[in-house]
Amino acid sequence: MMVRNHALSHRLVAMAVVMVAIFMPHHIQGIHEDEVGLADWYQPHIGRVAHCIIDDTTQSTFYVSTYSRVIAALDLTSGDLLWRQLLPETEGEVALIDYHAGALVSASSLSSGGSVVRMWDATRTLIIEVESPRVYSHIKIRPNPGSKNKPDFVLLARDHIEVRSGRDGSVLKSSTLSADARSMFLQRNIVHVIHDTRSSSLDMDASDASWTASQGPLFESDLGTLFQDDAYVVVDSHLVGVSAKSPNNIVSVPIGKESSQSITTQHTSLFSSALPASPVLSVYPLSGAGGVLVTAQGHAGGLSGVVSASVNPKGLKVNPGHASLDPSTMRVEDAEIERIFSFEAKLRFDVVVFSDWSLRCVDVTGGSVLWTREEALASIQHVEIMDLPSRDLSDLNKLEKEFNQRGILNKFFYRIATQVDQLFSFVSGNQAAPLVEKGQMTKDQFGFRKLIIVATEASKVIALHSEKGNVVWGRNVRDIKGAGHLYVTRTSAHFPPEVVVVGQGNEGVTVTAIDAMSGVVKHVQRAGPGPLVQAFLLPATDSNFTRTLAIVAKDNQVHIYPDTEDASRAVRDITTPVYYYIVDRESGGVSGFRLSKGSAEKTWAASFEGKVVGIAVPHGKEHTYSPAVILGDRTLLAKFLNRNAIALAVLSAQSTLHIHVVDTVTGAVLHTTHHQAAAEPVSLCLMENSIVYSYLSYKTSRHIIGAIDLFEATIDWTSSSQPISSAETGAPAFSYHQTFIVNTGIKAITPTVTSIGITSRQVILGLASDQVVSLDFKFVNPRRPQASAMTQADKDEGLVPYKPLLPFHPFWYLSYNRTVARLHTIYTAPTFLESTSFVFATGLDSFVTRTAPSEGYDVLNPDFNYFTLTLTCIALVVGTVMATRASKAKDMARAW
């Protein structure tokens, strides 16, 4: 009977296994459309806005051109990007745009001289693209009401003006001016060109042969002047236009000076002093008021800010009630307003461009901010990825203070005081509001939530939440020019986590310490006159758990952050020597230094023939789980592991690419590889004992990926006298090298990192198509044997037979069908799951995702069918109980 019961139980277990296998989803590579955005996010950007104009047809869309060579359309009420066009990187910035009646015209400068003129329609379809040898300074579309044809447009160069056809871009009329032009504006069919002291007028309806300019003086006028047909232009601090009283006269109104008329307002001095010192921010026609609204920014009489004034027959009227005076709508901390674009649709809107590249839309009627775009994210230069804290920061702070108390009684009383404060906060409801969402500023169980801190070219540091890319905080670091270098001096394991920005400013090298959770500047320290030579973290921590930072400035003088006696004592307690290196990319020189008593001592120098086009260093969070490769015959191949080594890609004048592996402590060249007929772009990365790089072979017109593996000599693993690090053994005993052909260029190469280093390695590639690809290292393993030479040991090890062409499978594209515009750098970080690595790609856009090189072996799939598993277990238990009872009843009946 027991045998029958066991057999029945085994059958039930087998049935349960079959049910689980049927209902449980199988792993499928790739991603479904409805899964987009669950484990990744994508943010498109446009860059720093240069020009802006509203769609006069819909009045809900406005068009911008940026210094990043982008033309885009944005929704006026939400700020959403409707469409954009990226212009070739060989062109300069988009100098001019104009829009009218469904036609958008742009002019871009060329590096070789001249301009490219394009016309688009409202659906971003390119209609015209023509090149011109002239560089244009102004562009205007000629209104053509009632016509179905695309309107013609006028282009103004330094001493030349021309009209081009809206149908094919051909030159319809052209004329050479007698003097250099400063600006122009249209009045019906007349083009008015402004010179220094004179004006020129041209009739666009005149015949081609007689298209010449009629000269006339500029008449000075006062603030009571009105302009005919709203025809005017801003030239420096003057409004220049056609006088309403004398239509044949072009008048100039000096709005930067006080009028002789009586002006009684406390903001008059601010407005009057603003215009001569800075350009006019905006000029806007007042509908029905018979004047224009001028906005400027200035500082005078203790006042500072943006002031608007209307110029009308009653003189200069400053508007203190304008939304521009509201700090909550028109002010960004430590940033100045560069430009204001005023639009009138159903309501009055101001689109404000700040010096930190942010774009803000203000509803002037209601005085509220409709939306803000952080366009500084289009210029990310440096990134630090931090783990979030594991509990509420205030509790963590109080807990650390409690443990820092001396004496058991002090700790006890501090614990009681902390709990009393928490009780009062709970009863009164005065608990601190979270920065993003409740619970989002703490780490999750898998470590997917992170804080991405970026330094941008706009001298702004921004913290992003890794889940959806929300901006947690932004801080303008005005003491630093451009993007500073980021260093995490205190992690989230201690309160408060701290990030330091180091860069060159007007007063020398500046170190700015920022609270990583709130963005509050905690400390600013000067570190020498500059220029900044090098900065790196030291293996020393002060009593506040702050890592000390060494800043090397001019004449190799070393400064320490924080500049305290506590930090200096921690640095003096360092027992091992500290080394650093400096690479001169242009000359190919590399120098090594050693820190000694507050100064740097040069220990070695090397010079390579050519220009350094790439530098690769070991990932700061890389972990090596195994010091050897286990071969198919169960023998070990010892890896060459030297954390002091860097890889340099040097391109010589003879188009020879040299890959050098250099020991930064001794200056020894550990390995060198050469490639003839090589050209940029060159990318490379260094991981454990492997170097992966890419370059363009112009001889074969193909893109090449190369891989190098460095290994030690045979090691007696049973001996304890063998060195743990390869840094003490000199150069590697031998190496493997292999190259592969790919069908696209490579912009960036970055290795994945995991928490322990057990998971198989991947290299994340940024392609020339601006897509992100995850490539398993086994496909670029330099030990891949020829198919004819494959042994059983190679098969047991899992080596892939060598093929020169390396195709990219569609499932390898982490960015699937999206592109990260002008991709230039990829960053990776570990998560708490050993199987998963965090990936952050930057360029004009930002893209975040996760990759599992060895699949998700330590976690269930997100779509795992828990209901089916639970139902199967319940059915198994019920079936087992019922079968047991039936078996007992049958045995009892047989016994009777």
mmCIF file of C-alpha atoms in Angstrom, residues 376-683:
data_model
loop_
_atom_site.group_PDB
_atom_site.id
_atom_site.type_symbol
_atom_site.label_atom_id
_atom_site.label_comp_id
_atom_site.label_asym_id
_atom_site.label_seq_id
_atom_site.Cartn_x
_atom_site.Cartn_y
_atom_site.Cartn_z
ATOM 1 C CA ALA A 376 20.989 71.981 -19.816
ATOM 2 C CA LEU A 377 20.498 68.194 -19.930
ATOM 3 C CA ALA A 378 21.337 68.412 -23.636
ATOM 4 C CA SER A 379 24.978 69.107 -22.683
ATOM 5 C CA ILE A 380 25.852 66.505 -20.027
ATOM 6 C CA GLN A 381 29.620 66.232 -19.585
ATOM 7 C CA HIS A 382 30.161 64.322 -16.321
ATOM 8 C CA VAL A 383 27.960 61.842 -14.425
ATOM 9 C CA GLU A 384 27.902 60.240 -10.991
ATOM 10 C CA ILE A 385 25.356 57.503 -10.221
ATOM 11 C CA MET A 386 24.528 57.141 -6.520
ATOM 12 C CA ASP A 387 22.441 54.674 -4.549
ATOM 13 C CA LEU A 388 19.556 56.194 -2.618
ATOM 14 C CA PRO A 389 19.430 55.839 1.197
ATOM 15 C CA SER A 390 17.641 52.899 2.726
ATOM 16 C CA ARG A 391 15.428 54.867 5.104
ATOM 17 C CA ASP A 392 14.077 58.341 5.833
ATOM 18 C CA LEU A 393 16.954 60.796 5.843
ATOM 19 C CA SER A 394 15.826 62.689 8.925
ATOM 20 C CA ASP A 395 15.641 59.459 10.938
ATOM 21 C CA LEU A 396 19.057 58.453 9.593
ATOM 22 C CA ASN A 397 20.507 61.797 10.626
ATOM 23 C CA LYS A 398 19.131 61.528 14.130
ATOM 24 C CA LEU A 399 20.277 57.918 14.393
ATOM 25 C CA GLU A 400 23.843 58.859 13.455
ATOM 26 C CA LYS A 401 23.803 61.733 15.971
ATOM 27 C CA GLU A 402 22.566 59.320 18.621
ATOM 28 C CA PHE A 403 25.439 56.922 18.033
ATOM 29 C CA ASN A 404 27.884 59.845 18.064
ATOM 30 C CA GLN A 405 26.781 60.778 21.599
ATOM 31 C CA ARG A 406 29.223 59.895 24.332
ATOM 32 C CA GLY A 407 27.985 57.973 27.306
ATOM 33 C CA ILE A 408 25.041 55.633 27.701
ATOM 34 C CA LEU A 409 22.865 58.257 29.412
ATOM 35 C CA ASN A 410 23.387 60.818 26.641
ATOM 36 C CA LYS A 411 22.411 58.220 24.037
ATOM 37 C CA PHE A 412 19.314 57.282 26.062
ATOM 38 C CA PHE A 413 18.102 60.877 26.498
ATOM 39 C CA TYR A 414 18.779 61.672 22.838
ATOM 40 C CA ARG A 415 16.701 58.630 21.807
ATOM 41 C CA ILE A 416 13.784 59.832 23.986
ATOM 42 C CA ALA A 417 14.021 63.369 22.527
ATOM 43 C CA THR A 418 14.035 61.959 18.981
ATOM 44 C CA GLN A 419 10.916 59.878 19.580
ATOM 45 C CA VAL A 420 9.111 62.848 21.189
ATOM 46 C CA ASP A 421 9.891 64.976 18.092
ATOM 47 C CA GLN A 422 8.551 62.237 15.833
ATOM 48 C CA LEU A 423 5.356 62.028 17.887
ATOM 49 C CA PHE A 424 4.726 65.787 17.704
ATOM 50 C CA SER A 425 5.403 65.769 13.943
ATOM 51 C CA PHE A 426 2.943 62.946 13.443
ATOM 52 C CA VAL A 427 0.209 64.620 15.521
ATOM 53 C CA SER A 428 0.661 68.066 13.941
ATOM 54 C CA GLY A 429 1.019 66.687 10.403
ATOM 55 C CA ASN A 430 4.200 68.707 9.793
ATOM 56 C CA GLN A 431 6.088 65.855 8.232
ATOM 57 C CA ALA A 432 8.539 66.706 5.483
ATOM 58 C CA ALA A 433 7.181 66.332 1.968
ATOM 59 C CA PRO A 434 9.104 64.008 -0.324
ATOM 60 C CA LEU A 435 11.072 65.477 -3.238
ATOM 61 C CA VAL A 436 9.663 63.271 -6.001
ATOM 62 C CA GLU A 437 6.946 60.987 -4.639
ATOM 63 C CA LYS A 438 6.361 59.354 -1.315
ATOM 64 C CA GLY A 439 8.855 56.550 -0.880
ATOM 65 C CA GLN A 440 10.645 57.290 -4.142
ATOM 66 C CA MET A 441 13.720 58.852 -2.504
ATOM 67 C CA THR A 442 14.689 55.609 -0.808
ATOM 68 C CA LYS A 443 16.292 52.575 -2.368
ATOM 69 C CA ASP A 444 14.183 49.616 -3.448
ATOM 70 C CA GLN A 445 15.004 45.988 -2.755
ATOM 71 C CA PHE A 446 16.734 45.474 -6.110
ATOM 72 C CA GLY A 447 18.691 48.743 -6.169
ATOM 73 C CA PHE A 448 17.030 49.994 -9.355
ATOM 74 C CA ARG A 449 16.254 53.407 -7.853
ATOM 75 C CA LYS A 450 19.274 55.637 -8.090
ATOM 76 C CA LEU A 451 20.195 59.294 -8.117
ATOM 77 C CA ILE A 452 21.866 60.369 -11.364
ATOM 78 C CA ILE A 453 23.853 63.556 -10.770
ATOM 79 C CA VAL A 454 25.092 65.287 -13.919
ATOM 80 C CA ALA A 455 27.327 68.294 -14.603
ATOM 81 C CA THR A 456 26.410 70.225 -17.721
ATOM 82 C CA GLU A 457 28.084 72.684 -20.043
ATOM 83 C CA ALA A 458 25.684 75.354 -18.756
ATOM 84 C CA SER A 459 27.534 75.330 -15.375
ATOM 85 C CA LYS A 460 24.514 73.635 -13.847
ATOM 86 C CA VAL A 461 24.413 70.473 -11.743
ATOM 87 C CA ILE A 462 21.165 68.491 -11.971
ATOM 88 C CA ALA A 463 19.985 65.425 -10.063
ATOM 89 C CA LEU A 464 17.681 63.006 -11.889
ATOM 90 C CA HIS A 465 15.625 60.191 -10.432
ATOM 91 C CA SER A 466 16.467 56.967 -12.227
ATOM 92 C CA GLU A 467 12.900 55.606 -12.379
ATOM 93 C CA LYS A 468 11.327 58.168 -14.738
ATOM 94 C CA GLY A 469 14.019 60.803 -15.178
ATOM 95 C CA ASN A 470 12.270 63.394 -12.990
ATOM 96 C CA VAL A 471 14.418 66.359 -11.986
ATOM 97 C CA VAL A 472 14.951 66.157 -8.221
ATOM 98 C CA TRP A 473 16.922 69.404 -8.010
ATOM 99 C CA GLY A 474 19.065 71.711 -10.103
ATOM 100 C CA ARG A 475 21.861 73.994 -8.958
ATOM 101 C CA ASN A 476 23.687 76.683 -10.929
ATOM 102 C CA VAL A 477 27.393 76.712 -10.074
ATOM 103 C CA ARG A 478 28.276 80.183 -11.307
ATOM 104 C CA ASP A 479 31.798 80.078 -9.851
ATOM 105 C CA ILE A 480 32.770 77.468 -12.475
ATOM 106 C CA LYS A 481 33.037 77.980 -16.216
ATOM 107 C CA GLY A 482 31.449 75.199 -18.218
ATOM 108 C CA ALA A 483 30.994 71.712 -16.834
ATOM 109 C CA GLY A 484 32.892 70.902 -13.659
ATOM 110 C CA HIS A 485 34.160 67.487 -12.616
ATOM 111 C CA LEU A 486 31.957 65.491 -10.215
ATOM 112 C CA TYR A 487 33.134 63.448 -7.237
ATOM 113 C CA VAL A 488 31.062 61.667 -4.584
ATOM 114 C CA THR A 489 32.767 62.495 -1.292
ATOM 115 C CA ARG A 490 30.067 61.008 0.943
ATOM 116 C CA THR A 491 27.780 58.180 -0.123
ATOM 117 C CA SER A 492 24.151 57.673 0.866
ATOM 118 C CA ALA A 493 25.293 55.350 3.645
ATOM 119 C CA HIS A 494 25.893 58.513 5.695
ATOM 120 C CA PHE A 495 23.818 61.637 6.098
ATOM 121 C CA PRO A 496 23.854 63.833 4.184
ATOM 122 C CA PRO A 497 25.327 62.348 1.008
ATOM 123 C CA GLU A 498 27.595 64.837 -0.694
ATOM 124 C CA VAL A 499 28.800 65.494 -4.208
ATOM 125 C CA VAL A 500 31.619 67.888 -5.052
ATOM 126 C CA VAL A 501 32.010 69.931 -8.255
ATOM 127 C CA VAL A 502 35.548 70.980 -9.169
ATOM 128 C CA GLY A 503 36.242 73.382 -11.991
ATOM 129 C CA GLN A 504 37.993 76.476 -13.235
ATOM 130 C CA GLY A 505 36.445 79.849 -12.420
ATOM 131 C CA ASN A 506 37.296 83.518 -12.641
ATOM 132 C CA GLU A 507 39.092 83.406 -9.292
ATOM 133 C CA GLY A 508 40.960 80.154 -9.891
ATOM 134 C CA VAL A 509 40.044 76.567 -9.112
ATOM 135 C CA THR A 510 36.770 76.319 -7.192
ATOM 136 C CA VAL A 511 35.411 73.401 -5.178
ATOM 137 C CA THR A 512 31.657 73.453 -4.520
ATOM 138 C CA ALA A 513 30.138 70.932 -2.119
ATOM 139 C CA ILE A 514 26.442 70.151 -2.689
ATOM 140 C CA ASP A 515 23.985 68.140 -0.624
ATOM 141 C CA ALA A 516 23.158 65.267 -2.978
ATOM 142 C CA MET A 517 19.580 64.904 -1.727
ATOM 143 C CA SER A 518 18.443 68.543 -1.625
ATOM 144 C CA GLY A 519 20.850 70.363 -3.940
ATOM 145 C CA VAL A 520 21.786 72.898 -1.255
ATOM 146 C CA VAL A 521 25.314 74.305 -1.570
ATOM 147 C CA LYS A 522 27.060 73.487 1.677
ATOM 148 C CA HIS A 523 30.512 74.901 1.122
ATOM 149 C CA VAL A 524 32.619 76.714 -1.487
ATOM 150 C CA GLN A 525 36.398 76.444 -1.311
ATOM 151 C CA ARG A 526 39.130 78.029 -3.417
ATOM 152 C CA ALA A 527 41.918 75.676 -4.442
ATOM 153 C CA GLY A 528 44.702 77.688 -6.003
ATOM 154 C CA PRO A 529 44.922 80.151 -8.878
ATOM 155 C CA GLY A 530 44.562 77.534 -11.597
ATOM 156 C CA PRO A 531 44.492 76.167 -14.136
ATOM 157 C CA LEU A 532 43.060 72.888 -12.845
ATOM 158 C CA VAL A 533 45.515 70.072 -13.627
ATOM 159 C CA GLN A 534 44.039 67.015 -11.917
ATOM 160 C CA ALA A 535 41.612 66.020 -9.157
ATOM 161 C CA PHE A 536 41.089 62.614 -7.534
ATOM 162 C CA LEU A 537 39.782 61.010 -4.364
ATOM 163 C CA LEU A 538 42.257 59.930 -1.707
ATOM 164 C CA PRO A 539 42.008 56.754 0.411
ATOM 165 C CA ALA A 540 41.281 58.820 3.511
ATOM 166 C CA THR A 541 38.071 59.696 5.368
ATOM 167 C CA ASP A 542 37.548 62.313 8.069
ATOM 168 C CA SER A 543 35.380 61.934 11.160
ATOM 169 C CA ASN A 544 32.274 63.012 9.179
ATOM 170 C CA PHE A 545 32.723 60.089 6.748
ATOM 171 C CA THR A 546 33.808 62.516 4.000
ATOM 172 C CA ARG A 547 36.339 61.248 1.464
ATOM 173 C CA THR A 548 39.187 63.688 1.015
ATOM 174 C CA LEU A 549 39.743 65.089 -2.444
ATOM 175 C CA ALA A 550 43.135 66.096 -3.832
ATOM 176 C CA ILE A 551 43.128 69.020 -6.277
ATOM 177 C CA VAL A 552 46.299 69.638 -8.265
ATOM 178 C CA ALA A 553 46.516 73.207 -9.535
ATOM 179 C CA LYS A 554 49.239 75.324 -11.121
ATOM 180 C CA ASP A 555 52.895 74.389 -10.442
ATOM 181 C CA ASN A 556 51.713 70.978 -9.132
ATOM 182 C CA GLN A 557 50.530 72.447 -5.854
ATOM 183 C CA VAL A 558 48.162 70.018 -4.123
ATOM 184 C CA HIS A 559 45.138 71.266 -2.211
ATOM 185 C CA ILE A 560 42.889 69.132 -0.024
ATOM 186 C CA TYR A 561 39.126 69.226 0.289
ATOM 187 C CA PRO A 562 37.757 69.629 2.885
ATOM 188 C CA ASP A 563 40.367 72.113 4.048
ATOM 189 C CA THR A 564 40.129 71.148 7.702
ATOM 190 C CA GLU A 565 42.538 69.872 10.278
ATOM 191 C CA ASP A 566 40.518 66.665 10.535
ATOM 192 C CA ALA A 567 40.924 65.947 6.816
ATOM 193 C CA SER A 568 44.614 66.918 6.869
ATOM 194 C CA ARG A 569 45.203 64.488 9.724
ATOM 195 C CA ALA A 570 43.462 61.729 7.762
ATOM 196 C CA VAL A 571 45.700 62.441 4.762
ATOM 197 C CA ARG A 572 48.835 62.342 6.915
ATOM 198 C CA ASP A 573 47.754 58.938 8.218
ATOM 199 C CA ILE A 574 47.850 57.426 4.698
ATOM 200 C CA THR A 575 50.599 54.811 4.823
ATOM 201 C CA THR A 576 50.743 53.759 1.164
ATOM 202 C CA PRO A 577 52.055 56.097 -1.561
ATOM 203 C CA VAL A 578 49.493 57.908 -3.707
ATOM 204 C CA TYR A 579 50.184 58.189 -7.440
ATOM 205 C CA TYR A 580 48.424 59.997 -10.242
ATOM 206 C CA TYR A 581 49.087 60.736 -13.904
ATOM 207 C CA ILE A 582 48.486 63.491 -16.469
ATOM 208 C CA VAL A 583 47.912 62.902 -20.187
ATOM 209 C CA ASP A 584 48.593 65.583 -22.798
ATOM 210 C CA ARG A 585 46.270 64.561 -25.625
ATOM 211 C CA GLU A 586 47.777 66.838 -28.266
ATOM 212 C CA SER A 587 51.459 66.003 -27.799
ATOM 213 C CA GLY A 588 50.990 62.373 -26.734
ATOM 214 C CA GLY A 589 52.920 62.871 -23.489
ATOM 215 C CA VAL A 590 52.086 61.029 -20.259
ATOM 216 C CA SER A 591 53.590 61.918 -16.867
ATOM 217 C CA GLY A 592 53.362 60.177 -13.505
ATOM 218 C CA PHE A 593 53.465 61.860 -10.101
ATOM 219 C CA ARG A 594 53.573 60.870 -6.456
ATOM 220 C CA LEU A 595 52.065 62.896 -3.635
ATOM 221 C CA SER A 596 54.588 63.905 -1.013
ATOM 222 C CA LYS A 597 54.055 66.408 1.829
ATOM 223 C CA GLY A 598 51.446 68.553 0.122
ATOM 224 C CA SER A 599 53.167 68.724 -3.251
ATOM 225 C CA ALA A 600 53.521 66.500 -6.279
ATOM 226 C CA GLU A 601 56.799 64.844 -7.224
ATOM 227 C CA LYS A 602 57.274 63.763 -10.824
ATOM 228 C CA THR A 603 58.379 60.131 -10.978
ATOM 229 C CA TRP A 604 58.290 59.262 -14.678
ATOM 230 C CA ALA A 605 57.433 60.578 -18.126
ATOM 231 C CA ALA A 606 56.709 58.931 -21.458
ATOM 232 C CA SER A 607 56.053 60.282 -24.916
ATOM 233 C CA PHE A 608 54.124 58.568 -27.689
ATOM 234 C CA GLU A 609 54.276 59.608 -31.312
ATOM 235 C CA GLY A 610 50.912 61.012 -32.268
ATOM 236 C CA LYS A 611 47.735 62.357 -30.713
ATOM 237 C CA VAL A 612 45.932 60.608 -27.860
ATOM 238 C CA VAL A 613 42.418 59.976 -29.198
ATOM 239 C CA GLY A 614 41.169 57.721 -26.413
ATOM 240 C CA ILE A 615 41.825 56.897 -22.744
ATOM 241 C CA ALA A 616 40.363 53.934 -20.863
ATOM 242 C CA VAL A 617 40.626 53.343 -17.116
ATOM 243 C CA PRO A 618 39.224 50.539 -14.941
ATOM 244 C CA HIS A 619 35.619 51.131 -13.881
ATOM 245 C CA GLY A 620 35.504 52.523 -10.346
ATOM 246 C CA LYS A 621 32.847 49.983 -9.283
ATOM 247 C CA GLU A 622 34.263 46.952 -11.070
ATOM 248 C CA HIS A 623 34.634 43.746 -9.054
ATOM 249 C CA THR A 624 36.739 40.788 -10.122
ATOM 250 C CA TYR A 625 35.155 37.596 -8.871
ATOM 251 C CA SER A 626 37.597 35.127 -10.403
ATOM 252 C CA PRO A 627 41.312 35.857 -11.001
ATOM 253 C CA ALA A 628 41.479 33.162 -13.683
ATOM 254 C CA VAL A 629 39.645 31.774 -16.700
ATOM 255 C CA ILE A 630 38.533 28.139 -16.341
ATOM 256 C CA LEU A 631 39.341 26.333 -19.577
ATOM 257 C CA GLY A 632 37.435 23.446 -21.064
ATOM 258 C CA ASP A 633 40.021 20.932 -19.831
ATOM 259 C CA ARG A 634 39.550 22.304 -16.277
ATOM 260 C CA THR A 635 42.911 24.062 -16.172
ATOM 261 C CA LEU A 636 43.249 27.715 -15.146
ATOM 262 C CA LEU A 637 44.483 30.642 -17.189
ATOM 263 C CA ALA A 638 45.565 33.441 -14.812
ATOM 264 C CA LYS A 639 44.302 36.915 -15.716
ATOM 265 C CA PHE A 640 46.665 39.885 -15.760
ATOM 266 C CA LEU A 641 44.956 42.176 -13.227
ATOM 267 C CA ASN A 642 46.523 45.574 -12.601
ATOM 268 C CA ARG A 643 44.256 48.311 -11.247
ATOM 269 C CA ASN A 644 47.006 50.859 -11.916
ATOM 270 C CA ALA A 645 46.966 50.214 -15.678
ATOM 271 C CA ILE A 646 45.327 52.451 -18.259
ATOM 272 C CA ALA A 647 44.827 51.973 -22.003
ATOM 273 C CA LEU A 648 45.776 54.721 -24.454
ATOM 274 C CA ALA A 649 44.778 54.970 -28.111
ATOM 275 C CA VAL A 650 47.372 57.048 -29.984
ATOM 276 C CA LEU A 651 46.883 57.991 -33.632
ATOM 277 C CA SER A 652 50.103 58.983 -35.373
ATOM 278 C CA ALA A 653 50.548 61.329 -38.320
ATOM 279 C CA GLN A 654 51.133 58.268 -40.508
ATOM 280 C CA SER A 655 47.585 57.044 -39.695
ATOM 281 C CA THR A 656 48.843 54.256 -37.471
ATOM 282 C CA LEU A 657 46.745 53.465 -34.412
ATOM 283 C CA HIS A 658 48.729 52.362 -31.358
ATOM 284 C CA ILE A 659 46.986 50.738 -28.386
ATOM 285 C CA HIS A 660 49.282 51.083 -25.349
ATOM 286 C CA VAL A 661 48.686 49.609 -21.892
ATOM 287 C CA VAL A 662 50.639 51.729 -19.400
ATOM 288 C CA ASP A 663 51.325 51.196 -15.690
ATOM 289 C CA THR A 664 50.630 54.618 -14.139
ATOM 290 C CA VAL A 665 52.832 53.909 -11.093
ATOM 291 C CA THR A 666 56.037 52.860 -12.838
ATOM 292 C CA GLY A 667 55.428 54.263 -16.315
ATOM 293 C CA ALA A 668 56.155 50.885 -17.910
ATOM 294 C CA VAL A 669 54.450 50.079 -21.211
ATOM 295 C CA LEU A 670 52.902 46.678 -20.517
ATOM 296 C CA HIS A 671 51.545 45.936 -23.980
ATOM 297 C CA THR A 672 51.366 47.572 -27.424
ATOM 298 C CA THR A 673 49.303 46.809 -30.524
ATOM 299 C CA HIS A 674 49.500 48.575 -33.904
ATOM 300 C CA HIS A 675 47.004 49.038 -36.750
ATOM 301 C CA GLN A 676 47.887 50.609 -40.090
ATOM 302 C CA ALA A 677 45.562 52.832 -42.148
ATOM 303 C CA ALA A 678 43.423 53.733 -39.147
ATOM 304 C CA ALA A 679 41.278 56.802 -38.589
ATOM 305 C CA GLU A 680 38.824 58.232 -36.104
ATOM 306 C CA PRO A 681 36.346 57.727 -34.525
ATOM 307 C CA VAL A 682 38.255 55.657 -31.941
ATOM 308 C CA SER A 683 36.645 54.283 -28.771
#
